[in-house]
């Protein structure tokens, strides 16, 4: 069972003490800790072999050193993959002009447009990733302190690397029929995009869960209720994590939009291929069936991992509500207001989703469906 490296009963004296002054980010011993940069390094290296996310500084222990160098082999490789996607898009367009387009034969055009878009989006994201990496380093250092550190075999690094390994192996199994580097790189970029989003979601949700686990130890019976300086620090850390989430969302918003649209299209296409087409060989049926299964699993995993951030971010409200009234103070009320504002933001962003307006086509269909 996961346990904190701290006594179960927190003394008021300990909580009054200011946190130890940390060394500058540049001098922090990053290699000794369970950091996101350390966890995703193998995944980033695999992507860069195929021209994806061409940032420099991946091998540096300090995440603040990650940046984009425009004159580098990584960027050239990225542009080569983009150029290949562009050429193939033109070739597919000319082919469709000759033979005509239908629901099944436009998949090549959509695929190459998608691959080219992904290459450019990863290049654009790499250009602004240093800003994200610096902010991430400052926020993550908070959760590497003794207060939040968790003793567990199932660390964030292991979760990320195991998830990346399984998903990459699944993707390679799906694209094993490609024999050429360019074709493999183009197909991998589509899979890589979803895995990248999944790993980021796991990392951010893990940091929210560290706050939750720490608060749960205080809300448990028999634990002395913290005082005002404690809630000042908790609220500061929570807001810093929310600001990091907003920064990541700003940088990755287009990538997530392309990911959702692409997955929706190819799930529909693969379903059509499985249902309507009769293949001459059993292996063709196996390939299309596995392709559809893996695509659905990967898409569902991405949505669930992203949803976990929302669930983890709202959990502090449930935990704080269990603390006795005798432990409440003005700063604790401010902490609750902060949590509520974050929840309102999440609710505002999802407002109207899933709503069916009266007298619409979907409303009429719903009335005739069995309940």
PDB file of N, CA and C in Angstrom, residues 203-264:
ATOM      1  N   UNK A 203       0.659  12.054 -16.421  1.00  0.00           N
ATOM      2  CA  UNK A 203       1.591  12.821 -15.587  1.00  0.00           C
ATOM      3  C   UNK A 203       0.876  13.901 -14.788  1.00  0.00           C
ATOM      4  N   UNK A 204       0.008  14.671 -15.432  1.00  0.00           N
ATOM      5  CA  UNK A 204      -0.678  15.766 -14.731  1.00  0.00           C
ATOM      6  C   UNK A 204      -1.659  15.216 -13.706  1.00  0.00           C
ATOM      7  N   UNK A 205      -2.401  14.170 -14.066  1.00  0.00           N
ATOM      8  CA  UNK A 205      -3.329  13.559 -13.113  1.00  0.00           C
ATOM      9  C   UNK A 205      -2.583  13.008 -11.899  1.00  0.00           C
ATOM     10  N   UNK A 206      -1.375  12.487 -12.109  1.00  0.00           N
ATOM     11  CA  UNK A 206      -0.576  11.958 -11.004  1.00  0.00           C
ATOM     12  C   UNK A 206      -0.223  13.050 -10.003  1.00  0.00           C
ATOM     13  N   UNK A 207       0.088  14.242 -10.501  1.00  0.00           N
ATOM     14  CA  UNK A 207       0.436  15.341  -9.588  1.00  0.00           C
ATOM     15  C   UNK A 207      -0.795  15.812  -8.809  1.00  0.00           C
ATOM     16  N   UNK A 208      -1.958  15.862  -9.437  1.00  0.00           N
ATOM     17  CA  UNK A 208      -3.185  16.187  -8.699  1.00  0.00           C
ATOM     18  C   UNK A 208      -3.452  15.127  -7.630  1.00  0.00           C
ATOM     19  N   UNK A 209      -3.215  13.868  -7.974  1.00  0.00           N
ATOM     20  CA  UNK A 209      -3.452  12.788  -7.017  1.00  0.00           C
ATOM     21  C   UNK A 209      -2.506  12.866  -5.827  1.00  0.00           C
ATOM     22  N   UNK A 210      -1.317  13.439  -6.017  1.00  0.00           N
ATOM     23  CA  UNK A 210      -0.408  13.614  -4.893  1.00  0.00           C
ATOM     24  C   UNK A 210      -0.980  14.595  -3.873  1.00  0.00           C
ATOM     25  N   UNK A 211      -1.603  15.672  -4.364  1.00  0.00           N
ATOM     26  CA  UNK A 211      -2.275  16.605  -3.453  1.00  0.00           C
ATOM     27  C   UNK A 211      -3.408  15.886  -2.733  1.00  0.00           C
ATOM     28  N   UNK A 212      -4.176  15.114  -3.477  1.00  0.00           N
ATOM     29  CA  UNK A 212      -5.319  14.416  -2.888  1.00  0.00           C
ATOM     30  C   UNK A 212      -4.884  13.414  -1.821  1.00  0.00           C
ATOM     31  N   UNK A 213      -3.840  12.652  -2.121  1.00  0.00           N
ATOM     32  CA  UNK A 213      -3.359  11.657  -1.167  1.00  0.00           C
ATOM     33  C   UNK A 213      -2.846  12.323   0.108  1.00  0.00           C
ATOM     34  N   UNK A 214      -2.183  13.476  -0.057  1.00  0.00           N
ATOM     35  CA  UNK A 214      -1.667  14.198   1.102  1.00  0.00           C
ATOM     36  C   UNK A 214      -2.806  14.721   1.969  1.00  0.00           C
ATOM     37  N   UNK A 215      -3.852  15.263   1.326  1.00  0.00           N
ATOM     38  CA  UNK A 215      -4.997  15.770   2.076  1.00  0.00           C
ATOM     39  C   UNK A 215      -5.770  14.645   2.756  1.00  0.00           C
ATOM     40  N   UNK A 216      -5.800  13.494   2.118  1.00  0.00           N
ATOM     41  CA  UNK A 216      -6.527  12.364   2.704  1.00  0.00           C
ATOM     42  C   UNK A 216      -5.899  11.915   4.020  1.00  0.00           C
ATOM     43  N   UNK A 217      -4.591  12.023   4.139  1.00  0.00           N
ATOM     44  CA  UNK A 217      -3.945  11.651   5.399  1.00  0.00           C
ATOM     45  C   UNK A 217      -4.353  12.589   6.521  1.00  0.00           C
ATOM     46  N   UNK A 218      -4.685  13.850   6.168  1.00  0.00           N
ATOM     47  CA  UNK A 218      -5.086  14.827   7.176  1.00  0.00           C
ATOM     48  C   UNK A 218      -6.561  14.717   7.508  1.00  0.00           C
ATOM     49  N   UNK A 219      -7.364  14.286   6.527  1.00  0.00           N
ATOM     50  CA  UNK A 219      -8.800  14.165   6.750  1.00  0.00           C
ATOM     51  C   UNK A 219      -9.147  12.886   7.498  1.00  0.00           C
ATOM     52  N   UNK A 220      -8.189  11.957   7.598  1.00  0.00           N
ATOM     53  CA  UNK A 220      -8.446  10.696   8.299  1.00  0.00           C
ATOM     54  C   UNK A 220      -8.645  10.955   9.785  1.00  0.00           C
ATOM     55  N   UNK A 221      -9.336  10.053  10.428  1.00  0.00           N
ATOM     56  CA  UNK A 221      -9.629  10.220  11.856  1.00  0.00           C
ATOM     57  C   UNK A 221      -8.372  10.216  12.705  1.00  0.00           C
ATOM     58  N   UNK A 222      -8.353  11.088  13.718  1.00  0.00           N
ATOM     59  CA  UNK A 222      -7.243  11.101  14.660  1.00  0.00           C
ATOM     60  C   UNK A 222      -6.074  11.959  14.244  1.00  0.00           C
ATOM     61  N   UNK A 223      -6.139  12.604  13.092  1.00  0.00           N
ATOM     62  CA  UNK A 223      -5.032  13.443  12.640  1.00  0.00           C
ATOM     63  C   UNK A 223      -5.328  14.892  12.999  1.00  0.00           C
ATOM     64  N   UNK A 224      -4.346  15.567  13.545  1.00  0.00           N
ATOM     65  CA  UNK A 224      -4.513  16.960  13.937  1.00  0.00           C
ATOM     66  C   UNK A 224      -4.758  17.827  12.717  1.00  0.00           C
ATOM     67  N   UNK A 225      -5.745  18.739  12.792  1.00  0.00           N
ATOM     68  CA  UNK A 225      -6.120  19.564  11.643  1.00  0.00           C
ATOM     69  C   UNK A 225      -5.084  20.651  11.428  1.00  0.00           C
ATOM     70  N   UNK A 226      -4.618  20.853  10.178  1.00  0.00           N
ATOM     71  CA  UNK A 226      -3.601  21.866   9.892  1.00  0.00           C
ATOM     72  C   UNK A 226      -4.110  23.277  10.131  1.00  0.00           C
ATOM     73  N   UNK A 227      -3.178  24.211  10.147  1.00  0.00           N
ATOM     74  CA  UNK A 227      -3.536  25.605  10.392  1.00  0.00           C
ATOM     75  C   UNK A 227      -3.417  26.422   9.110  1.00  0.00           C
ATOM     76  N   UNK A 228      -3.517  27.741   9.255  1.00  0.00           N
ATOM     77  CA  UNK A 228      -3.609  28.621   8.101  1.00  0.00           C
ATOM     78  C   UNK A 228      -2.398  28.585   7.183  1.00  0.00           C
ATOM     79  N   UNK A 229      -1.152  28.604   7.690  1.00  0.00           N
ATOM     80  CA  UNK A 229       0.004  28.529   6.772  1.00  0.00           C
ATOM     81  C   UNK A 229      -0.016  27.291   5.883  1.00  0.00           C
ATOM     82  N   UNK A 230      -0.535  26.188   6.419  1.00  0.00           N
ATOM     83  CA  UNK A 230      -0.621  24.959   5.625  1.00  0.00           C
ATOM     84  C   UNK A 230      -1.535  25.162   4.422  1.00  0.00           C
ATOM     85  N   UNK A 231      -2.706  25.761   4.645  1.00  0.00           N
ATOM     86  CA  UNK A 231      -3.664  25.945   3.550  1.00  0.00           C
ATOM     87  C   UNK A 231      -3.170  26.962   2.525  1.00  0.00           C
ATOM     88  N   UNK A 232      -2.363  27.909   2.969  1.00  0.00           N
ATOM     89  CA  UNK A 232      -1.755  28.850   2.023  1.00  0.00           C
ATOM     90  C   UNK A 232      -0.877  28.088   1.033  1.00  0.00           C
ATOM     91  N   UNK A 233      -0.064  27.167   1.568  1.00  0.00           N
ATOM     92  CA  UNK A 233       0.816  26.397   0.697  1.00  0.00           C
ATOM     93  C   UNK A 233       0.033  25.456  -0.220  1.00  0.00           C
ATOM     94  N   UNK A 234      -0.976  24.791   0.348  1.00  0.00           N
ATOM     95  CA  UNK A 234      -1.775  23.863  -0.460  1.00  0.00           C
ATOM     96  C   UNK A 234      -2.454  24.599  -1.614  1.00  0.00           C
ATOM     97  N   UNK A 235      -3.037  25.765  -1.292  1.00  0.00           N
ATOM     98  CA  UNK A 235      -3.734  26.525  -2.342  1.00  0.00           C
ATOM     99  C   UNK A 235      -2.745  27.013  -3.392  1.00  0.00           C
ATOM    100  N   UNK A 236      -1.568  27.448  -2.968  1.00  0.00           N
ATOM    101  CA  UNK A 236      -0.551  27.904  -3.920  1.00  0.00           C
ATOM    102  C   UNK A 236      -0.119  26.773  -4.847  1.00  0.00           C
ATOM    103  N   UNK A 237       0.079  25.596  -4.288  1.00  0.00           N
ATOM    104  CA  UNK A 237       0.498  24.451  -5.095  1.00  0.00           C
ATOM    105  C   UNK A 237      -0.602  24.015  -6.061  1.00  0.00           C
ATOM    106  N   UNK A 238      -1.825  24.033  -5.586  1.00  0.00           N
ATOM    107  CA  UNK A 238      -2.953  23.634  -6.436  1.00  0.00           C
ATOM    108  C   UNK A 238      -3.129  24.607  -7.608  1.00  0.00           C
ATOM    109  N   UNK A 239      -3.037  25.899  -7.325  1.00  0.00           N
ATOM    110  CA  UNK A 239      -3.172  26.909  -8.382  1.00  0.00           C
ATOM    111  C   UNK A 239      -2.027  26.785  -9.388  1.00  0.00           C
ATOM    112  N   UNK A 240      -0.816  26.534  -8.889  1.00  0.00           N
ATOM    113  CA  UNK A 240       0.334  26.364  -9.789  1.00  0.00           C
ATOM    114  C   UNK A 240       0.118  25.187 -10.735  1.00  0.00           C
ATOM    115  N   UNK A 241      -0.443  24.105 -10.219  1.00  0.00           N
ATOM    116  CA  UNK A 241      -0.712  22.939 -11.056  1.00  0.00           C
ATOM    117  C   UNK A 241      -1.804  23.240 -12.082  1.00  0.00           C
ATOM    118  N   UNK A 242      -2.815  23.985 -11.678  1.00  0.00           N
ATOM    119  CA  UNK A 242      -3.879  24.383 -12.618  1.00  0.00           C
ATOM    120  C   UNK A 242      -3.334  25.296 -13.715  1.00  0.00           C
ATOM    121  N   UNK A 243      -2.417  26.183 -13.346  1.00  0.00           N
ATOM    122  CA  UNK A 243      -1.801  27.063 -14.349  1.00  0.00           C
ATOM    123  C   UNK A 243      -0.958  26.263 -15.332  1.00  0.00           C
ATOM    124  N   UNK A 244      -0.269  25.240 -14.838  1.00  0.00           N
ATOM    125  CA  UNK A 244       0.491  24.366 -15.725  1.00  0.00           C
ATOM    126  C   UNK A 244      -0.439  23.638 -16.683  1.00  0.00           C
ATOM    127  N   UNK A 245      -1.559  23.156 -16.175  1.00  0.00           N
ATOM    128  CA  UNK A 245      -2.542  22.474 -17.014  1.00  0.00           C
ATOM    129  C   UNK A 245      -3.072  23.410 -18.105  1.00  0.00           C
ATOM    130  N   UNK A 246      -3.332  24.671 -17.745  1.00  0.00           N
ATOM    131  CA  UNK A 246      -3.806  25.639 -18.729  1.00  0.00           C
ATOM    132  C   UNK A 246      -2.752  25.905 -19.802  1.00  0.00           C
ATOM    133  N   UNK A 247      -1.474  25.952 -19.406  1.00  0.00           N
ATOM    134  CA  UNK A 247      -0.386  26.180 -20.357  1.00  0.00           C
ATOM    135  C   UNK A 247      -0.250  25.005 -21.321  1.00  0.00           C
ATOM    136  N   UNK A 248      -0.320  23.781 -20.786  1.00  0.00           N
ATOM    137  CA  UNK A 248      -0.246  22.588 -21.634  1.00  0.00           C
ATOM    138  C   UNK A 248      -1.432  22.541 -22.587  1.00  0.00           C
ATOM    139  N   UNK A 249      -2.601  22.875 -22.079  1.00  0.00           N
ATOM    140  CA  UNK A 249      -3.803  22.879 -22.915  1.00  0.00           C
ATOM    141  C   UNK A 249      -3.690  23.902 -24.041  1.00  0.00           C
ATOM    142  N   UNK A 250      -3.097  25.055 -23.748  1.00  0.00           N
ATOM    143  CA  UNK A 250      -2.925  26.095 -24.768  1.00  0.00           C
ATOM    144  C   UNK A 250      -2.008  25.618 -25.894  1.00  0.00           C
ATOM    145  N   UNK A 251      -0.922  24.945 -25.519  1.00  0.00           N
ATOM    146  CA  UNK A 251       0.051  24.496 -26.505  1.00  0.00           C
ATOM    147  C   UNK A 251      -0.473  23.310 -27.317  1.00  0.00           C
ATOM    148  N   UNK A 252      -1.272  22.450 -26.674  1.00  0.00           N
ATOM    149  CA  UNK A 252      -1.667  21.188 -27.308  1.00  0.00           C
ATOM    150  C   UNK A 252      -3.091  21.174 -27.829  1.00  0.00           C
ATOM    151  N   UNK A 253      -3.799  22.284 -27.775  1.00  0.00           N
ATOM    152  CA  UNK A 253      -5.220  22.285 -28.120  1.00  0.00           C
ATOM    153  C   UNK A 253      -5.482  21.810 -29.556  1.00  0.00           C
ATOM    154  N   UNK A 254      -4.684  22.269 -30.518  1.00  0.00           N
ATOM    155  CA  UNK A 254      -4.895  21.861 -31.908  1.00  0.00           C
ATOM    156  C   UNK A 254      -4.552  20.393 -32.112  1.00  0.00           C
ATOM    157  N   UNK A 255      -3.530  19.924 -31.413  1.00  0.00           N
ATOM    158  CA  UNK A 255      -3.157  18.512 -31.521  1.00  0.00           C
ATOM    159  C   UNK A 255      -4.284  17.616 -31.013  1.00  0.00           C
ATOM    160  N   UNK A 256      -4.920  18.013 -29.913  1.00  0.00           N
ATOM    161  CA  UNK A 256      -6.023  17.228 -29.368  1.00  0.00           C
ATOM    162  C   UNK A 256      -7.236  17.257 -30.290  1.00  0.00           C
ATOM    163  N   UNK A 257      -7.470  18.408 -30.918  1.00  0.00           N
ATOM    164  CA  UNK A 257      -8.593  18.509 -31.860  1.00  0.00           C
ATOM    165  C   UNK A 257      -8.376  17.593 -33.061  1.00  0.00           C
ATOM    166  N   UNK A 258      -7.175  17.626 -33.623  1.00  0.00           N
ATOM    167  CA  UNK A 258      -6.854  16.761 -34.766  1.00  0.00           C
ATOM    168  C   UNK A 258      -6.947  15.291 -34.367  1.00  0.00           C
ATOM    169  N   UNK A 259      -6.499  14.966 -33.172  1.00  0.00           N
ATOM    170  CA  UNK A 259      -6.549  13.591 -32.690  1.00  0.00           C
ATOM    171  C   UNK A 259      -7.977  13.074 -32.613  1.00  0.00           C
ATOM    172  N   UNK A 260      -8.856  13.853 -32.019  1.00  0.00           N
ATOM    173  CA  UNK A 260     -10.266  13.422 -31.889  1.00  0.00           C
ATOM    174  C   UNK A 260     -10.923  13.265 -33.261  1.00  0.00           C
ATOM    175  N   UNK A 261     -10.704  14.231 -34.149  1.00  0.00           N
ATOM    176  CA  UNK A 261     -11.317  14.171 -35.485  1.00  0.00           C
ATOM    177  C   UNK A 261     -10.788  12.985 -36.287  1.00  0.00           C
ATOM    178  N   UNK A 262      -9.484  12.757 -36.218  1.00  0.00           N
ATOM    179  CA  UNK A 262      -8.875  11.660 -36.964  1.00  0.00           C
ATOM    180  C   UNK A 262      -9.369  10.303 -36.466  1.00  0.00           C
ATOM    181  N   UNK A 263      -9.395  10.138 -35.142  1.00  0.00           N
ATOM    182  CA  UNK A 263      -9.841   8.862 -34.586  1.00  0.00           C
ATOM    183  C   UNK A 263     -11.286   8.567 -34.928  1.00  0.00           C
ATOM    184  N   UNK A 264     -12.124   9.588 -34.885  1.00  0.00           N
ATOM    185  CA  UNK A 264     -13.536   9.402 -35.235  1.00  0.00           C
ATOM    186  C   UNK A 264     -13.679   8.939 -36.681  1.00  0.00           C
TER     187      UNK A 264
END
